[in-house]
Coordinates of C-alpha atoms and ligand atoms in Angstrom, one line a residue:
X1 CA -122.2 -126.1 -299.8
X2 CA -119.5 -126.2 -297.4
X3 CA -116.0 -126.3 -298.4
X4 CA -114.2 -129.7 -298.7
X5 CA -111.3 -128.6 -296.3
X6 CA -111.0 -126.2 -292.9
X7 CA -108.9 -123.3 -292.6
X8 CA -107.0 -123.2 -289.9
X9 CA -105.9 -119.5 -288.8
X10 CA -103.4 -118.2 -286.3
X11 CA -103.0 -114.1 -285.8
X12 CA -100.1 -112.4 -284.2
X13 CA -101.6 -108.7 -283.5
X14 CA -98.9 -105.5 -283.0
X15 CA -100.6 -103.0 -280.7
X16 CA -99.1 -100.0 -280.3
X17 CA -99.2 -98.7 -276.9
X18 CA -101.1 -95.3 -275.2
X19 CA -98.0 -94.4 -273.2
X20 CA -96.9 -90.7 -273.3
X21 CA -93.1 -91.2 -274.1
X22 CA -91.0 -94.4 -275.9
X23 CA -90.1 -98.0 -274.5
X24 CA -86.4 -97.0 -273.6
X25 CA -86.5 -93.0 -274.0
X26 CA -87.7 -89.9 -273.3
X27 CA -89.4 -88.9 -276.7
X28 CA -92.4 -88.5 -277.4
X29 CA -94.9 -91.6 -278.4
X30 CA -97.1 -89.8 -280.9
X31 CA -98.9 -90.2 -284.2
X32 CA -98.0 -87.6 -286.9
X33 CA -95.5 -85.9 -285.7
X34 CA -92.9 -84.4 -288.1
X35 CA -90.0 -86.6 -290.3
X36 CA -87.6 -87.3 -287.4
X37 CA -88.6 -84.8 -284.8
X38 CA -89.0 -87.6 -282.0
X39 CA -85.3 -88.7 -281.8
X40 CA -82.7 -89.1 -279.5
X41 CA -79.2 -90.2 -279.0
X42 CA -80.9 -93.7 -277.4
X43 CA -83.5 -94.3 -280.0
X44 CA -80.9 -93.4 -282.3
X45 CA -78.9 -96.3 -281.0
X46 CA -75.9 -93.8 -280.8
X47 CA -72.7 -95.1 -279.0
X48 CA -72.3 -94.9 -275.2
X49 CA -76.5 -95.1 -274.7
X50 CA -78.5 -96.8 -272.3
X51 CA -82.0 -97.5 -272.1
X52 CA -84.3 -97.1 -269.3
X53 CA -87.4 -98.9 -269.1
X54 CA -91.1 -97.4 -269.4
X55 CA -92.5 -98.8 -266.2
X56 CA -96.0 -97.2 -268.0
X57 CA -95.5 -99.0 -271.1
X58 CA -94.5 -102.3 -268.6
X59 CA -98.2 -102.2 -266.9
X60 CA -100.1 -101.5 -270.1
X61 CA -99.1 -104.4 -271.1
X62 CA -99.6 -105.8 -267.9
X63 CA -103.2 -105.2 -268.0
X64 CA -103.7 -106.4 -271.6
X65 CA -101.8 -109.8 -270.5
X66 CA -104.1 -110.1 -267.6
X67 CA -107.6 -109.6 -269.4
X68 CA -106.6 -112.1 -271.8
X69 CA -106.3 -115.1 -269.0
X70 CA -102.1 -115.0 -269.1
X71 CA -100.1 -116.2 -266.6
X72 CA -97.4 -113.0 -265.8
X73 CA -94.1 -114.3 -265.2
X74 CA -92.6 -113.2 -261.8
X75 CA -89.4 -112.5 -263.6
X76 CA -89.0 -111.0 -267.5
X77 CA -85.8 -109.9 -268.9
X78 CA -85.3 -108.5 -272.7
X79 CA -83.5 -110.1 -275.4
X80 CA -81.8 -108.4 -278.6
X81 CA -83.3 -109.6 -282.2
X82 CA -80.5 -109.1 -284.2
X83 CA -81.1 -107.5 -288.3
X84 CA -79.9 -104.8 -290.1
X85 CA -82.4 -102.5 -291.9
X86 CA -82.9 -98.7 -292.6
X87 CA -85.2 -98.2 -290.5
X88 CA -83.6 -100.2 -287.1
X89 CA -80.6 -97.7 -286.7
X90 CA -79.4 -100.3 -283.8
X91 CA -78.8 -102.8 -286.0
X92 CA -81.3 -104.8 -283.3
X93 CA -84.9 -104.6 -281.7
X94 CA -84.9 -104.9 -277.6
X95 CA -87.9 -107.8 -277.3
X96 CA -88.4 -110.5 -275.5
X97 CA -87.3 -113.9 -276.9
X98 CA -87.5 -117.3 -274.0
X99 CA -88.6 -115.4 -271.1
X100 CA -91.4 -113.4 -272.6
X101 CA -93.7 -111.3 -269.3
X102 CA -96.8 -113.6 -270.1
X103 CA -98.2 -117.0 -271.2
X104 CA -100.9 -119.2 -271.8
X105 CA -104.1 -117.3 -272.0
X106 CA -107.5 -117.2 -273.9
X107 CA -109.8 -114.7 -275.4
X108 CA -113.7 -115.7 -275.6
X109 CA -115.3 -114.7 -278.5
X110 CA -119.0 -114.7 -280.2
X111 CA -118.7 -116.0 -283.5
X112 CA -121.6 -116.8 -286.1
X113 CA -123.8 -113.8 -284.8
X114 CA -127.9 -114.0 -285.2
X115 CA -130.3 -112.1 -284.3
X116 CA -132.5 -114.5 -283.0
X117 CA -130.2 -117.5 -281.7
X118 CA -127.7 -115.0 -280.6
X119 CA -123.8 -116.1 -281.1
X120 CA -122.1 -119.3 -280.7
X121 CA -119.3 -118.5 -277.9
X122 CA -115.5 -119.9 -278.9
X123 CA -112.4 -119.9 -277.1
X124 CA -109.4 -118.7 -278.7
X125 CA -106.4 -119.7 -276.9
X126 CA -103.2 -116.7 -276.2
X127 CA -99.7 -118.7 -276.7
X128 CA -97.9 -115.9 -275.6
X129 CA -98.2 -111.6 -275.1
X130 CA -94.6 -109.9 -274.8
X131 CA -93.3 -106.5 -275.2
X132 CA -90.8 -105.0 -277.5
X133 CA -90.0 -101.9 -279.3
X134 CA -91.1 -101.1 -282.7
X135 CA -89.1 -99.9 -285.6
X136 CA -89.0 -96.5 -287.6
X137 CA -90.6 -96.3 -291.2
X138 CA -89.1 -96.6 -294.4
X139 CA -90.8 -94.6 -297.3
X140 CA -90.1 -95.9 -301.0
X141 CA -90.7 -93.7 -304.1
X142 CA -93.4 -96.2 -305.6
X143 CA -93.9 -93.7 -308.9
X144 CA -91.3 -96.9 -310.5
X145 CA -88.7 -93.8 -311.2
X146 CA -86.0 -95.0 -309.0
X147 CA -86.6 -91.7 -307.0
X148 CA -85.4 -91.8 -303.5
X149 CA -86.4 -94.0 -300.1
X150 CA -86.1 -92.0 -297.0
X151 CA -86.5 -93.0 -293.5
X152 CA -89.0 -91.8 -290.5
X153 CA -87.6 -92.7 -287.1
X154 CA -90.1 -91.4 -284.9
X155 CA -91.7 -94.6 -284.3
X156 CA -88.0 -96.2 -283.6
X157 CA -88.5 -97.5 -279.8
X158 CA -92.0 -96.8 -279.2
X159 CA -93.8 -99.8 -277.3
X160 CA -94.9 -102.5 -278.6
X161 CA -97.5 -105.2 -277.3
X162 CA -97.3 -108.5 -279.8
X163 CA -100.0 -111.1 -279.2
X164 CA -99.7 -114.6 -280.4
X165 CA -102.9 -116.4 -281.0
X166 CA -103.0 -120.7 -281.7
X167 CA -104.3 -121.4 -284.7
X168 CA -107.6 -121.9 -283.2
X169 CA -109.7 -119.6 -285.4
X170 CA -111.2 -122.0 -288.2
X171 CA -112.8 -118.9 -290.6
X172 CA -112.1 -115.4 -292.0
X173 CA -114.7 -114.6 -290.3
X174 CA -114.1 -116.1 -286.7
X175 CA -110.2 -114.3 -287.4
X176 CA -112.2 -110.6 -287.9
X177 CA -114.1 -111.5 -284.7
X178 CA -111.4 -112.2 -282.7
X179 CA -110.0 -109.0 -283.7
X180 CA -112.9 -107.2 -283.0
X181 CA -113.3 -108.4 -279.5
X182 CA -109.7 -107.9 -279.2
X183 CA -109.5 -104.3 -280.4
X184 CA -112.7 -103.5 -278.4
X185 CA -111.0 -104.8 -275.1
X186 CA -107.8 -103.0 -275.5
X187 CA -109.9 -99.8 -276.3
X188 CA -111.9 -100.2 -272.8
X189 CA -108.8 -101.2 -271.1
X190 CA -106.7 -97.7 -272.6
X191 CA -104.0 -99.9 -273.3
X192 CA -104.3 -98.9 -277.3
X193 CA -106.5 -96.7 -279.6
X194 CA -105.6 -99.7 -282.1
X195 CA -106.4 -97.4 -285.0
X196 CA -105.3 -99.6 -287.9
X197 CA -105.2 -96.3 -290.5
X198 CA -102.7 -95.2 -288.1
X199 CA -100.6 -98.6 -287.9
X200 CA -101.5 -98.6 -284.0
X201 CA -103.0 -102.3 -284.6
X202 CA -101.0 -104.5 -286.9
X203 CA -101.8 -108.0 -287.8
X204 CA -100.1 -111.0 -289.2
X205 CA -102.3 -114.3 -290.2
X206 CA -100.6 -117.7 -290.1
X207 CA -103.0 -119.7 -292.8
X208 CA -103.0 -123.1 -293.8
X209 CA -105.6 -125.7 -294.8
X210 CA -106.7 -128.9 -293.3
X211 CA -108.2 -131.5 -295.9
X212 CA -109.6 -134.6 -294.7
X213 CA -108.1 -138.0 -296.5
X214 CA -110.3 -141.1 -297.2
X215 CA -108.4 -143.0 -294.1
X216 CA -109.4 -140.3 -291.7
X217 CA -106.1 -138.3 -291.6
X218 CA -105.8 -134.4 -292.4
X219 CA -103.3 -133.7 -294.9
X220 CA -101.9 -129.8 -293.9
X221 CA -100.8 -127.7 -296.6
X222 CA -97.6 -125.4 -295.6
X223 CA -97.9 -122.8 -293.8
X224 CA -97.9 -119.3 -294.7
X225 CA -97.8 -115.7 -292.8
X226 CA -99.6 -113.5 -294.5
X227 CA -97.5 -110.2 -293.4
X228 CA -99.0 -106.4 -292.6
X229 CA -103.0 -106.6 -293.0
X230 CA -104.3 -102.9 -292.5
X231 CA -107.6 -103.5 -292.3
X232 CA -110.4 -106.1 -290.2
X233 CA -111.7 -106.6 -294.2
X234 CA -108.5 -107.2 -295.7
X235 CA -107.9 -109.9 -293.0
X236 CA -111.1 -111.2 -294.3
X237 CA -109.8 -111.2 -297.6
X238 CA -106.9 -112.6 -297.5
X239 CA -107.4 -115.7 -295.4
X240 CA -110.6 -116.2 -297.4
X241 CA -108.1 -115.7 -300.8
X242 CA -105.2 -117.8 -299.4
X243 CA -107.4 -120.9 -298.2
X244 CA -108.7 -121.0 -302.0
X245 CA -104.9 -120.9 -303.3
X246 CA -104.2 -123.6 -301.1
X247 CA -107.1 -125.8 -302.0
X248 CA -106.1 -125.0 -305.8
X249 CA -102.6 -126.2 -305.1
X250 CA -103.1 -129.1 -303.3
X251 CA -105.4 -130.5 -306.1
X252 CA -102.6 -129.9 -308.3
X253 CA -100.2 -132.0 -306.3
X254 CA -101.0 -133.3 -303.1
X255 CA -97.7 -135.2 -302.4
X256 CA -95.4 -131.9 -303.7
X257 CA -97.7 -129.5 -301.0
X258 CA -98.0 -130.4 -297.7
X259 CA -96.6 -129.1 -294.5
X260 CA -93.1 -128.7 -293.5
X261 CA -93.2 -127.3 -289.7
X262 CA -89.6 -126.0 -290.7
X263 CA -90.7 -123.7 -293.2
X264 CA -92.8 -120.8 -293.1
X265 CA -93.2 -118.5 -296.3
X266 CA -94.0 -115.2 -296.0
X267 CA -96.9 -113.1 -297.8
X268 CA -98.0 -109.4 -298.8
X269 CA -101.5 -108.7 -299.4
X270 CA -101.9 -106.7 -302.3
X271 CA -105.6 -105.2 -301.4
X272 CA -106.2 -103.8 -305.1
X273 CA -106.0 -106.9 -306.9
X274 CA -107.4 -108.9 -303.9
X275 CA -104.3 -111.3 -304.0
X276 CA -101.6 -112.3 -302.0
X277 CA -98.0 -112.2 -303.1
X278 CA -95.5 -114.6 -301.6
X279 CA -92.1 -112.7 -300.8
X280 CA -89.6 -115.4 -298.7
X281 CA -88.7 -117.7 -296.9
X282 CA -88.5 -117.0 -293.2
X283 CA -85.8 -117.3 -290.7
X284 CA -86.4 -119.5 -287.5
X285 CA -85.1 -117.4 -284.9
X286 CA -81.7 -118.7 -285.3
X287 CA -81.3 -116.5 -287.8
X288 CA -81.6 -113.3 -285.5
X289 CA -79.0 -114.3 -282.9
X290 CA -81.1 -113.3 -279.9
X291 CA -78.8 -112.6 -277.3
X292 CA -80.0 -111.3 -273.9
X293 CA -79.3 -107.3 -273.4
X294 CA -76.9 -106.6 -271.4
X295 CA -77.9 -102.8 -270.5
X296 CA -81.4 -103.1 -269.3
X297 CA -82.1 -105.1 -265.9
X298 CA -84.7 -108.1 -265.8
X299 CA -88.2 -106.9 -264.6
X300 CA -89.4 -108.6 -261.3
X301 CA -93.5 -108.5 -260.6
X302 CA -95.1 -108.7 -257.3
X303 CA -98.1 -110.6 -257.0
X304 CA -99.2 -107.1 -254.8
X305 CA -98.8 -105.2 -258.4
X306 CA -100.6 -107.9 -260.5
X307 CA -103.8 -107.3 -258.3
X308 CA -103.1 -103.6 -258.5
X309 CA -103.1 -103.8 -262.3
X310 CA -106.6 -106.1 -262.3
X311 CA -108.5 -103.9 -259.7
X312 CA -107.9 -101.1 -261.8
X313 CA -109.1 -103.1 -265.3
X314 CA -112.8 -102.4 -264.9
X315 CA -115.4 -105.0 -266.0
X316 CA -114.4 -106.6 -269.3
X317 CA -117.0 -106.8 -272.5
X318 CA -117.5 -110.2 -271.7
X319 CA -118.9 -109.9 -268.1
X320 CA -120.6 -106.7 -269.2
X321 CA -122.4 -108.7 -272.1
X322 CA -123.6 -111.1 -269.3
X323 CA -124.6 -109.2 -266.8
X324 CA -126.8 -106.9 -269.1
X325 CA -128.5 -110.1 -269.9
X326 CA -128.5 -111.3 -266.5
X327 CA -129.6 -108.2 -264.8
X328 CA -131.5 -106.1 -267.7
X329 CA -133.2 -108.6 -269.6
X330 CA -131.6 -108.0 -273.0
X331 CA -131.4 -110.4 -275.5
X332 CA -127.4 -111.6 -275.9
X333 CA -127.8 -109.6 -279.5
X334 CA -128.8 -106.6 -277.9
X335 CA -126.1 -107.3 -275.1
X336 CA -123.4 -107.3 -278.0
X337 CA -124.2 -104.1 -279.6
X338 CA -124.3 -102.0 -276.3
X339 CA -121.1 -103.5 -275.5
X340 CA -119.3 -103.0 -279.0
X341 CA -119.8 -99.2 -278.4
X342 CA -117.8 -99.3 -275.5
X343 CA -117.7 -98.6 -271.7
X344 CA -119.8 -94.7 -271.8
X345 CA -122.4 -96.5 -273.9
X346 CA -123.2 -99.0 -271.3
X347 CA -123.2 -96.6 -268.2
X348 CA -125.3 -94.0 -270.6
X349 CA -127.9 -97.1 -271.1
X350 CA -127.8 -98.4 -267.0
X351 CA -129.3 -95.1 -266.0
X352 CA -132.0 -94.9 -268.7
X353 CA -132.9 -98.5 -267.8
X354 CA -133.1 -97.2 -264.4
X355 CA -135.2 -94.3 -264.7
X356 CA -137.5 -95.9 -267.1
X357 CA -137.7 -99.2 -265.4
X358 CA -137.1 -101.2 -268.4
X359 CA -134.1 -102.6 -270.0
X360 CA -135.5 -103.9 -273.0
X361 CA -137.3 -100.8 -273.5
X362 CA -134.3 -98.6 -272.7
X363 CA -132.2 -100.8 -275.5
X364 CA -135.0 -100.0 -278.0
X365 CA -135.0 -96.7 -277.3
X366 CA -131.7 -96.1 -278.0
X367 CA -131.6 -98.1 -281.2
X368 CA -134.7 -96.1 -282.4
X369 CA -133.9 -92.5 -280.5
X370 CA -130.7 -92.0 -279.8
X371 CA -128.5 -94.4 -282.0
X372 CA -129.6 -92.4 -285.2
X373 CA -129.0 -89.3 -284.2
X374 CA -125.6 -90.0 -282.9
X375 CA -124.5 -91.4 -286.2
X376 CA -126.5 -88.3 -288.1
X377 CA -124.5 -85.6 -285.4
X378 CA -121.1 -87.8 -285.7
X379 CA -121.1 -87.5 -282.2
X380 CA -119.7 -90.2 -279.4
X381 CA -122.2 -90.6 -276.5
X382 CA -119.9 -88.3 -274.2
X383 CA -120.7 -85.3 -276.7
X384 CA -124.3 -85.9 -277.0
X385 CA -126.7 -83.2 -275.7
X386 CA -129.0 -85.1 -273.9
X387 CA -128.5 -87.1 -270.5
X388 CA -130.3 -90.0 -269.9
X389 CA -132.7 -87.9 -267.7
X390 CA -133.4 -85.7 -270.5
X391 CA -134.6 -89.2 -272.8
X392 CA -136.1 -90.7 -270.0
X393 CA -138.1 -87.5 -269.5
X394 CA -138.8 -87.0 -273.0
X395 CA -140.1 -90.7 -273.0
X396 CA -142.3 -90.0 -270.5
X397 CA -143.9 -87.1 -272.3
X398 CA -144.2 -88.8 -275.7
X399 CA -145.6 -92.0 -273.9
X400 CA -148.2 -92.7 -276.2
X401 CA -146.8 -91.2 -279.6
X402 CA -146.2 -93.7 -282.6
X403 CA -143.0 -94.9 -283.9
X404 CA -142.6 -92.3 -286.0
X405 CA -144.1 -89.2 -284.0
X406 CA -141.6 -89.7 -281.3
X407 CA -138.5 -90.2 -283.5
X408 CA -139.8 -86.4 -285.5
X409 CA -140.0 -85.3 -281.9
X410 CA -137.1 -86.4 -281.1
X411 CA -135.1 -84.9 -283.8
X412 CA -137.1 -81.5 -282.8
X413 CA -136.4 -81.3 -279.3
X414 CA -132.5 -82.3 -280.6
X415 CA -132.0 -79.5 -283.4
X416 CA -133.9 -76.7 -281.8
X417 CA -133.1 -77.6 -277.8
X418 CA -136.2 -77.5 -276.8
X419 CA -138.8 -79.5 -274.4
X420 CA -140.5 -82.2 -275.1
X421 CA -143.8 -80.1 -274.5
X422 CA -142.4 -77.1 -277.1
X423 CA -141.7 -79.6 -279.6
X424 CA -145.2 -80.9 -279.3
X425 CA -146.9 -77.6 -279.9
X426 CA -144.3 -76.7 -281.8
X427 CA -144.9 -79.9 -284.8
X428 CA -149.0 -79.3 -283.5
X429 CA -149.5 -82.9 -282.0
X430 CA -151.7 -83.3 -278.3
X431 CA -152.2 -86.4 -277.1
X432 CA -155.2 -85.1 -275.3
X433 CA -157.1 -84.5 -278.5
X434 CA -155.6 -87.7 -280.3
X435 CA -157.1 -89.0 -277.1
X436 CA -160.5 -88.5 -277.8
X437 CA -160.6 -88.7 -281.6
X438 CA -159.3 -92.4 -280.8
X439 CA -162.4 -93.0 -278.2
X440 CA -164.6 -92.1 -280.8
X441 CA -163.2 -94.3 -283.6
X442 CA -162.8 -97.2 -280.9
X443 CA -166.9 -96.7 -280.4
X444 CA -167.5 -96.8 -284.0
X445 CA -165.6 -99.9 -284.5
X446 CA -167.6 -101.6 -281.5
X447 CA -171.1 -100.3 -283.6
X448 CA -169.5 -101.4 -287.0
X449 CA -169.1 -105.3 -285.9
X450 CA -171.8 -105.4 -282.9
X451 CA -170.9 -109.9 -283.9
X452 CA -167.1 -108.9 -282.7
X453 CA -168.5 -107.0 -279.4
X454 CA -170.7 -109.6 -278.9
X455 CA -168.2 -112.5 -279.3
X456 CA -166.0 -111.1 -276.7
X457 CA -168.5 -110.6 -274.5
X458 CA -169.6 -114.4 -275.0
X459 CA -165.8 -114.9 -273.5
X460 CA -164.1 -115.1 -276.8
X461 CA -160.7 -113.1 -276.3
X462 CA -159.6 -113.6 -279.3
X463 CA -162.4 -111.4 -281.0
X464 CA -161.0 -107.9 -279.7
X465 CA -158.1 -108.3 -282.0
X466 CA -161.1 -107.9 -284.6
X467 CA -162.2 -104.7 -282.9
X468 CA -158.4 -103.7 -282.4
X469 CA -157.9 -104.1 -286.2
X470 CA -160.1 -102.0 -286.9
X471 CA -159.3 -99.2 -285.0
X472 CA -155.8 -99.6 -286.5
X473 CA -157.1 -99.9 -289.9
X474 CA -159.2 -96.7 -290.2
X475 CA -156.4 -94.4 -287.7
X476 CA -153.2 -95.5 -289.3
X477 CA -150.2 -94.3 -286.8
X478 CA -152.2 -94.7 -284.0
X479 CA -150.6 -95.8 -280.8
X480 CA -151.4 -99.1 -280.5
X481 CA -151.1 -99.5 -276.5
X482 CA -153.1 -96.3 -276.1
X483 CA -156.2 -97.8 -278.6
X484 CA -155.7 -101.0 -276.9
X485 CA -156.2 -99.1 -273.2
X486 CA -159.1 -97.8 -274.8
X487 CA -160.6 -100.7 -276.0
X488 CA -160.6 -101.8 -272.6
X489 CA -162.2 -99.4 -271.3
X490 CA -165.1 -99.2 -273.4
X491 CA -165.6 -102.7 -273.5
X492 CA -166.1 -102.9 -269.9
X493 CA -168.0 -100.1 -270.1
Ligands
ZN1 ZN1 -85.5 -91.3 -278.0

């Protein structure tokens, strides 16, 4: 049954960004380095600093804005949010505040997948995408002991893309694909590795409820940022957690719980118990005195280095999804997964479908064949042995093997590097033989239902399937187009 009110979701998404060096500094931009070791007297907001921009950082973003539809300002400056924290040694974070670098864009999406009616496509529209540097890490003795909190500030300065979604997404599950399309795009794009183990994709979910009253208006229940999800399932989670609070408090008093547009409260997700734990009020921006900073200059684009940036993007998931419909024949489903396993994956599966001649055949082949063994090998397509001339060759030897025989091939040819043909003598199969042991059972199907034969004969089509089945039936395994070829033959015959 569905459920008597609509979530309404909104996700700001933290990448962080592939560049080799920080926002404003020299250091080095890098995961797992040592407590502290990637400092300087800039990061370290020490007196007498300035900052220099990343130009690197500037157009990573740049490309990121532009794939998701935003319009790039011609002129950006950078604005200081003022706090005081441990881990902000500046007392304030260099970001972007009236004048962000981009605006207004939109990220398609499949939602709802199936694998026979495909996906229903949505739009998800971009409010804004802006730079800004991200702060350094406290670390809190959580034994309950009172030990000690100490502070990382290697990751003080290091670039920042945020991304501020409407609250268009309407499910837990439309919010995970959004983020899936969204992490996959950035991947292809080498804007992020967006490794969310690794805090290199952060997201925030703005959640609320819509309930429909008996006059036809929507009462909105207050809203609520649900703060540092770590995971695509806890996103899930929560939304699907904090809809049901919602609905729970706003049967216990509708007039008391409704929105207030100048109030947010923030959330944690607490992923062992599977609930979320309101923590405060928030600040409007007010609150952080955003001033404009005076030590790094505005950034001025050219239109000549926005189409710079987009030649270089490469074709997005979404045209590659349609174009390997349009020009390969694959179902929007099959589409999807070749896409979801990125750029490589796609090129790998053009030149099978090339040499065999076949998209849909190439797609299943690499679902049955190669798919598998990748996952069994824990290998990305760039590290796998075989070329897509070695499989199409291989295909071409083990045309008329079964299901099964070709994937115990395949494995063969794999673990020992070996041909096609050695594997073949190798596991004792010969298609030459299999060849005429199937001629002869096809011949004694035909004498075993002479009423079959002769129905066909009389023009009814339908009555080789009889003959077919038969053949089938008593040579399990067989290879179905090779019996049927066969059947042909000595039918005509
Ligand atoms: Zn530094």
């Amino acid at each position: 049954m569905a459920e008597p009110f609509t979530t309404v979701v909104g996700l700001e998404v933290h990448v962080q960004l592939l560049t080799q060096t920080k926002l404003f500094c020299g250091c080095r931009n890098q995961f797992g380095l040592p407590p502290n070791s990637a400092t300087c007297p800039v990061c370290l907001g020490l007196p007498g600093v300035l900052p220099v921009m990343n130009r690197r950082a500037f157009d990573l973003s740049l490309r990121a804005a532009l794939a998701l539809n935003c319009r790039i300002a011609g002129f950006t400056k950078w604005d200081r949010k003022n706090y005081y924290y441990p881990d902000l040694p500046k007392n304030f974070q260099t970001s972007q505040y009236d004048l962000p670098f981009s605006l207004d864009g939109h990220l398609d999406i499949n939602v709802h997948p199936d694998p026979k009616k495909g996906y229903t496509a949505k739009t998800v529209r971009i409010i804004r995408a802006h730079l800004e540097e991200d702060a350094g890490k406290s670390m809190h003795d959580d034994t309950g002991r009172g030990g000690d909190s100490k502070v990382d500030l290697n990751r003080t300065g290091t670039p920042l893309l945020e991304i501020v979604s409407h609250p268009d997404l309407r499910s837990p599950e439309e919010a995970v694909a959004y983020l899936e399309e969204l992490r996959l795009m950035l991947r292809e794009l080498g804007v992020s590795d967006c490794e969310m183990q690794e805090g290199s994709l952060r997201c925030d979910a703005n959640v609320n409820i819509h309930v429909p009253q008996p006059d036809g208006s929507v009462h909105a229940t207050p809203l609520v940022e649900i703060k540092n999800l770590n995971s695509f399932r806890s996103v899930g989670r929560a939304i699907a957690y904090e809809a049901r609070r919602h609905y729970a408090e706003y049967k216990r008093d509708p007039a008391e719980f409704r929105i207030d547009k100048r109030l947010k409260t923030t959330a944690g997700w607490d992923d062992p118990k599977g609930e979320t734990v309101v923590q405060r009020h928030k600040e409007d921006a007010a609150d952080y005195r955003y001033f404009p900073e005076p030590d790094l200059v505005p950034v001025v684009v050219s239109e000549a280095e926005i189409q710079a940036v987009r030649d270089a993007m490469g074709e997005l998931p979404a045209a590659q999804r349609s174009r390997l419909q349009s020009q390969h024949g694959l179902s929007q489903y099959d589409a999807d997964v070749l896409v979801a396993k990125g750029r490589p994956m796609v090129a790998y599966f053009e030149a099978l479908a090339g040499l065999v001649g076949d998209g849909k055949a190439a797609a299943n082949r690499l679902s049955d064949l190669v798919f598998p063994a990748l996952t069994e090998r824990k290998e990305e397509i760039g590290e796998f042995p075989l070329s897509a001339v070695a499989v199409a060759d291989f295909l071409k030897a083990t045309g008329p093997a079964t299901k099964q025989g070709r994937a115990d091939l395949f494995k063969h040819v794999l673990d020992k590097g070996v041909t096609a043909a050695d594997a073949m003598a190798a596991l004792g199969i010969s298609f030459a033989v299999d060849e005429m042991q199937l001629r002869e059972a096809v011949k004694a199907a035909m004498a075993g239902n002479p009423k079959a034969v002769a129905d066909f004969k009389g023009g009814k089509d339908a009555a080789k399937m009889a003959l077919l089945g038969a053949v089938m039936k008593a040579n399990k395994g067989a290879p179905n187009d090779v019996v049927r070829r066969l059947l042909d033959e000595e039918l005509a015959g």
